[in-house]
Short mmCIF file of C-alpha atoms in Angstrom, two decimals:
data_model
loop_
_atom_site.label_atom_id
_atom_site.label_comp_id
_atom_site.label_asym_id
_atom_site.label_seq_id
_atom_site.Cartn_x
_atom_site.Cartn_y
_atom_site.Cartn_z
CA UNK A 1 -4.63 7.22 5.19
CA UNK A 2 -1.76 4.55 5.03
CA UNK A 3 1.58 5.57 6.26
CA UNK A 4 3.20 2.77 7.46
CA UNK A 5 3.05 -1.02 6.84
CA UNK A 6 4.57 -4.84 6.32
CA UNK A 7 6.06 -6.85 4.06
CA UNK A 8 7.16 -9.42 6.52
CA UNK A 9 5.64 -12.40 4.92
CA UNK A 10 7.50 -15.80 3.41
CA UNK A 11 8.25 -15.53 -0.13
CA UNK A 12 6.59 -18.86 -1.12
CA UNK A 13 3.29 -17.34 0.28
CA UNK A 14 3.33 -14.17 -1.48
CA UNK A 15 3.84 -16.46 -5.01
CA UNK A 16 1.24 -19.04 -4.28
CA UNK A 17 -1.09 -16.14 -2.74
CA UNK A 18 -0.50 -13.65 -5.92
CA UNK A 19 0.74 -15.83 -8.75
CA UNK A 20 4.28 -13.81 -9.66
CA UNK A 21 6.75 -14.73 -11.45
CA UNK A 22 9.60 -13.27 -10.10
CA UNK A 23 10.92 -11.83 -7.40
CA UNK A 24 13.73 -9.21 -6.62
CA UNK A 25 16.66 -11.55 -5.21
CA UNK A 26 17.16 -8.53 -2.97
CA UNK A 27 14.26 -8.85 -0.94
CA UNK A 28 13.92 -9.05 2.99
CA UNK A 29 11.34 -8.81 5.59
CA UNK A 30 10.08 -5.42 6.95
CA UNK A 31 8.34 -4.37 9.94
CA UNK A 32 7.82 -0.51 9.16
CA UNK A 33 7.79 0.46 5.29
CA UNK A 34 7.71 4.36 5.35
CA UNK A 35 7.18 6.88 2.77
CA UNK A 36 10.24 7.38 0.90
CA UNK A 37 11.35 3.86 1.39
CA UNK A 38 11.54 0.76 -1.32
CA UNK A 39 8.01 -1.24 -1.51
CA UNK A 40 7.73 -4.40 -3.26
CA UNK A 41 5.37 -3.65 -6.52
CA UNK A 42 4.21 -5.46 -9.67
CA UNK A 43 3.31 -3.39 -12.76
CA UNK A 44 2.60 -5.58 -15.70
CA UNK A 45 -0.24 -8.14 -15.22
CA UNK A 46 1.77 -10.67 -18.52
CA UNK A 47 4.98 -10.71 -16.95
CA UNK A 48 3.81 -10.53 -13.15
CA UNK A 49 7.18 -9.84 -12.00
CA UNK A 50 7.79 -8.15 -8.68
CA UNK A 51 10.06 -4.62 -8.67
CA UNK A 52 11.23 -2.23 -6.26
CA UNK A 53 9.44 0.88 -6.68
CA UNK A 54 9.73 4.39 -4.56
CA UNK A 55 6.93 5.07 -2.28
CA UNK A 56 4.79 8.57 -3.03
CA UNK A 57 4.09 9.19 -6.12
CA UNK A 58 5.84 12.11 -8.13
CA UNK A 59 3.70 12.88 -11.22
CA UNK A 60 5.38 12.86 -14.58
CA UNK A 61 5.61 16.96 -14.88
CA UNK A 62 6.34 17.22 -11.13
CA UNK A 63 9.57 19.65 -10.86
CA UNK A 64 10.08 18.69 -7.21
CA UNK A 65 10.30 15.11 -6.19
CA UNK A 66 9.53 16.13 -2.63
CA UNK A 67 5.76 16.47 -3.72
CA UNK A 68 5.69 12.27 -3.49
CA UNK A 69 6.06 12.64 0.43
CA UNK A 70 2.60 14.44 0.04
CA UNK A 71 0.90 11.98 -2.68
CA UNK A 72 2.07 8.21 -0.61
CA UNK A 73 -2.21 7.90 -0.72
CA UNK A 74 -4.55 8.95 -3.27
CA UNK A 75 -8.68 8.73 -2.48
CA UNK A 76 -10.09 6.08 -4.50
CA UNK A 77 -13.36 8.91 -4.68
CA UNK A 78 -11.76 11.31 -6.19
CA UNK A 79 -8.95 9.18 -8.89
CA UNK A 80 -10.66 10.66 -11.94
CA UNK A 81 -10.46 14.50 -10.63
CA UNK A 82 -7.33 15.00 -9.49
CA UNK A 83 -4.31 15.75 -12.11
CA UNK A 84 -1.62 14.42 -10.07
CA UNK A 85 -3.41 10.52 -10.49
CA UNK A 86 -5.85 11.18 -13.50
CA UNK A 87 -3.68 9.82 -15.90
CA UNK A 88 -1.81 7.04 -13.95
CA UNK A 89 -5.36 5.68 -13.04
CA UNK A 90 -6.24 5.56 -16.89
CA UNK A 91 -2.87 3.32 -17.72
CA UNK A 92 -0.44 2.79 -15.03
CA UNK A 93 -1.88 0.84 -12.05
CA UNK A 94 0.35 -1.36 -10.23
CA UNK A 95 0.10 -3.49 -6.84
CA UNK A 96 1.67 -2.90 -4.07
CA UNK A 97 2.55 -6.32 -1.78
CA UNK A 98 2.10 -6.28 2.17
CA UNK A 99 0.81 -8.66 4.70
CA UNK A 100 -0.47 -5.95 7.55
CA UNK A 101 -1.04 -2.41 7.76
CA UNK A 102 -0.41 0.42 10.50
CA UNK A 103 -3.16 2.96 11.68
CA UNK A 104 -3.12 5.22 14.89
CA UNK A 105 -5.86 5.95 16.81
CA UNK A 106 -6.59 9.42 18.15
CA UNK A 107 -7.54 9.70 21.98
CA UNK A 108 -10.88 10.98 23.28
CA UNK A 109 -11.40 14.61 23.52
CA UNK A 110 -8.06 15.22 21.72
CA UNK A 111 -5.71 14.71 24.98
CA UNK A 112 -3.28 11.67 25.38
CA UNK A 113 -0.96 10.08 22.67
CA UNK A 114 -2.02 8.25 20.00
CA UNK A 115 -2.18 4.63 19.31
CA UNK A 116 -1.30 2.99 16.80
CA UNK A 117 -3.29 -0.68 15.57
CA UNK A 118 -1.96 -3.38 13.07
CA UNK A 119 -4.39 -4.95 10.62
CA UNK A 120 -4.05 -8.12 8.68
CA UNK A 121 -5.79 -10.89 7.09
CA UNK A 122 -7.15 -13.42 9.59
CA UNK A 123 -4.73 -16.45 8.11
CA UNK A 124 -1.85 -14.22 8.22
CA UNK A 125 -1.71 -14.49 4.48
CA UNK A 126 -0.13 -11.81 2.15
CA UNK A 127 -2.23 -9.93 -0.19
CA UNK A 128 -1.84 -6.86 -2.45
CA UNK A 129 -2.75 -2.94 -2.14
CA UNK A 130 -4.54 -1.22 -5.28
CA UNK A 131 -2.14 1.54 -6.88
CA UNK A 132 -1.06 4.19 -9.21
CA UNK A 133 2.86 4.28 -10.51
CA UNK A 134 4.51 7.12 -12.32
CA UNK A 135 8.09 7.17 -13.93
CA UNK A 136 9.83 10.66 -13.04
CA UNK A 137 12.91 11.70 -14.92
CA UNK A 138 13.30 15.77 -14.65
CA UNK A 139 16.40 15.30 -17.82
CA UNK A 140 18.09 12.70 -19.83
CA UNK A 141 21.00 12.95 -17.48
CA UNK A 142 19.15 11.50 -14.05
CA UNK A 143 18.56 7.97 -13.70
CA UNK A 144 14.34 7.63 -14.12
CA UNK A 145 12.53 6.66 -10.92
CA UNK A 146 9.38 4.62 -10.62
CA UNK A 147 6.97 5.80 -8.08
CA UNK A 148 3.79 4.49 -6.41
CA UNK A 149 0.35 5.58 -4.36
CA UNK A 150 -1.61 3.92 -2.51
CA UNK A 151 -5.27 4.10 -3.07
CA UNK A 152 -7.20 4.33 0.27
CA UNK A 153 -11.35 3.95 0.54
CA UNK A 154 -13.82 4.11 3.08
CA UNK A 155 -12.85 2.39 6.14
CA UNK A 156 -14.78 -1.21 7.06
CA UNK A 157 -16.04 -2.56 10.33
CA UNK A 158 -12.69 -3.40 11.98
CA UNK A 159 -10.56 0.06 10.97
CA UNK A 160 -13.24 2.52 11.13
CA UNK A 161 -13.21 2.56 15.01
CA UNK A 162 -9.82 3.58 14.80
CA UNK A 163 -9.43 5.53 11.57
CA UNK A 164 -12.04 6.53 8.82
CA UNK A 165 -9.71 5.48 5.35
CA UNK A 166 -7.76 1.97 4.99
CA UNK A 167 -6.26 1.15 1.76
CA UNK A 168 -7.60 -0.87 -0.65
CA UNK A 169 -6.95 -4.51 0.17
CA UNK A 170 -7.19 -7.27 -2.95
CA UNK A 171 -6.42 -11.04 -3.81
CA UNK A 172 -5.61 -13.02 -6.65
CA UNK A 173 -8.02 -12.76 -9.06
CA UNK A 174 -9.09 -8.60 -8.10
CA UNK A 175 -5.62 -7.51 -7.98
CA UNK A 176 -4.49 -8.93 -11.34
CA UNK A 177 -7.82 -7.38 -12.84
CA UNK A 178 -7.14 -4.03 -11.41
CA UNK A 179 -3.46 -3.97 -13.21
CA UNK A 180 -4.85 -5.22 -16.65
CA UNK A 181 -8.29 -3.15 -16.86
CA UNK A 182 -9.87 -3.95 -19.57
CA UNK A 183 -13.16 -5.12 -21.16
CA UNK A 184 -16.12 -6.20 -18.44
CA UNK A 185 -13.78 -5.35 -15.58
CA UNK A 186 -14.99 -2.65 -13.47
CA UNK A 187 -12.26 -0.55 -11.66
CA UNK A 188 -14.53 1.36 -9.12
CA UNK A 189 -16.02 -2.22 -7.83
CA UNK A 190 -12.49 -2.94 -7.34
CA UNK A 191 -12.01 -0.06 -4.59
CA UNK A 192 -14.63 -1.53 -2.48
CA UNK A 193 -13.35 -1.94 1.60
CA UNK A 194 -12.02 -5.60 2.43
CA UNK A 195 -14.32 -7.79 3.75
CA UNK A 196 -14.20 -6.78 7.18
CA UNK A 197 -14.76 -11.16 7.87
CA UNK A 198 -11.50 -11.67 6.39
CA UNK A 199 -10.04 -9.22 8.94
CA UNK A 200 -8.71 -8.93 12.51
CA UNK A 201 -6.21 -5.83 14.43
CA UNK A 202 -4.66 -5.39 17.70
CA UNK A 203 -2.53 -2.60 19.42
CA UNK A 204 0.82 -2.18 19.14
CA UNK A 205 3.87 -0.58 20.64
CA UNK A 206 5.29 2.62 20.05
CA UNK A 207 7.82 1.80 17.79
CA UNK A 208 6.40 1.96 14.70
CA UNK A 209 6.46 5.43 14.93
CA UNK A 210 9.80 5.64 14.46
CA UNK A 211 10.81 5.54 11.04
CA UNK A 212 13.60 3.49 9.81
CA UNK A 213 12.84 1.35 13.04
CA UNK A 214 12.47 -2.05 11.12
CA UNK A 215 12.62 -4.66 14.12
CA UNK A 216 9.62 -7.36 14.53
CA UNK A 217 8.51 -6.03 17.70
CA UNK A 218 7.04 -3.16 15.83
CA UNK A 219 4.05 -5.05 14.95
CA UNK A 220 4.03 -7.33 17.80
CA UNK A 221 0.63 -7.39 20.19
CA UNK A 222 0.40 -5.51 23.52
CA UNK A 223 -2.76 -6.65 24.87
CA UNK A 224 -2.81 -8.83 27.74
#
């Protein structure tokens, strides 16, 4: 799964890197997006303008918006089966901006703490998660609020020796594709693992397991 990650990266990068528009004036680096919490998101593949949207999704019918603490991932294997992302995967996929992602490693013969890894691109460079995004309004009298997933797939060369899912990582030209859909593109080719080339992770501290924690340090190397 994905439960924690960045969007520390310069704002000039992230609009040369994914071609937006426009981006919430708001915005400031983070070192340890949680579920619950803000994430930086563009829905519309025309306008490519980036929005704050909530992180875990709560479906359209949901009564209970806690149920979006338990639906922050959705399998990429398993989109067109499930009711709670059928329909969002059909017309309302978004993308989901982050330069680095968080995954813990268990320890051998389940003793010990675990430990968590970063992952990025090699060059440091932003890219864009694959998602799903709802609007939940339970009556006319409560503000409607835009939620996200993010999709996760099989994990590549680098993660899988620390955890068996990563989310699905795209640039440019992909990402755009997966909001828009459309004739000759293929959506399942889209949820492919990152090219593990393009890749590289190292331990961090214990910090990011602390939510609401947002120094840099989180994501800051502790080998030798």
């Amino acid at each position: 799964m994905c439960g924690r990650f960045t969007i520390a990266f310069d704002l000039a990068d992230l609009s040369d890197e994914l071609g937006l528009s426009e981006i919430p004036l708001n915005w400031e680096p983070r070192y340890n997006v949680a579920p619950g919490q803000p994430v930086l998101a563009a829905t519309d593949a025309v306008s490519r303008k980036a929005e704050w949207l909530r992180w875990g999704l709560i479906p359209s019918w949901a009564k209970d918006p806690a149920i979006g603490y338990k639906l922050i991932n959705a399998r990429a294997e398993t989109l067109t089966e499930k009711p709670s992302f059928r329909q969002a995967f059909q017309k309302r996929r978004c993308l989901i901006f982050a330069d680095g992602f968080y995954e813990w490693q268990k320890p051998a013969f389940g003793k010990g703490k675990t430990q968590p890894y970063y992952f990025k691109r090699k060059d440091g460079r932003p890219f864009a998660f694959a998602g799903l995004w709802e609007i939940w309004q339970p009556d006319g009298e409560v503000e409607p609020i835009k939620t996200c997933t993010i999709i996760t797939t099989s994990a590549n060369e680098v993660v899988s020796p620390v955890h068996e899912r990563m989310p699905v990582m795209l640039l440019k030209e992909d990402a755009w594709n997966w909001v828009k859909g459309g004739q000759g593109v293929e959506l399942p080719r889209l949820l492919a693992p990152f090219n593990p080339a393009l890749m590289e992770t190292y331990p961090v501290g214990p910090y990011v397991s602390k939510p609401g924690y947002e120094a840099a340090i989180c994501r800051s190397n502790i080998e030798p």
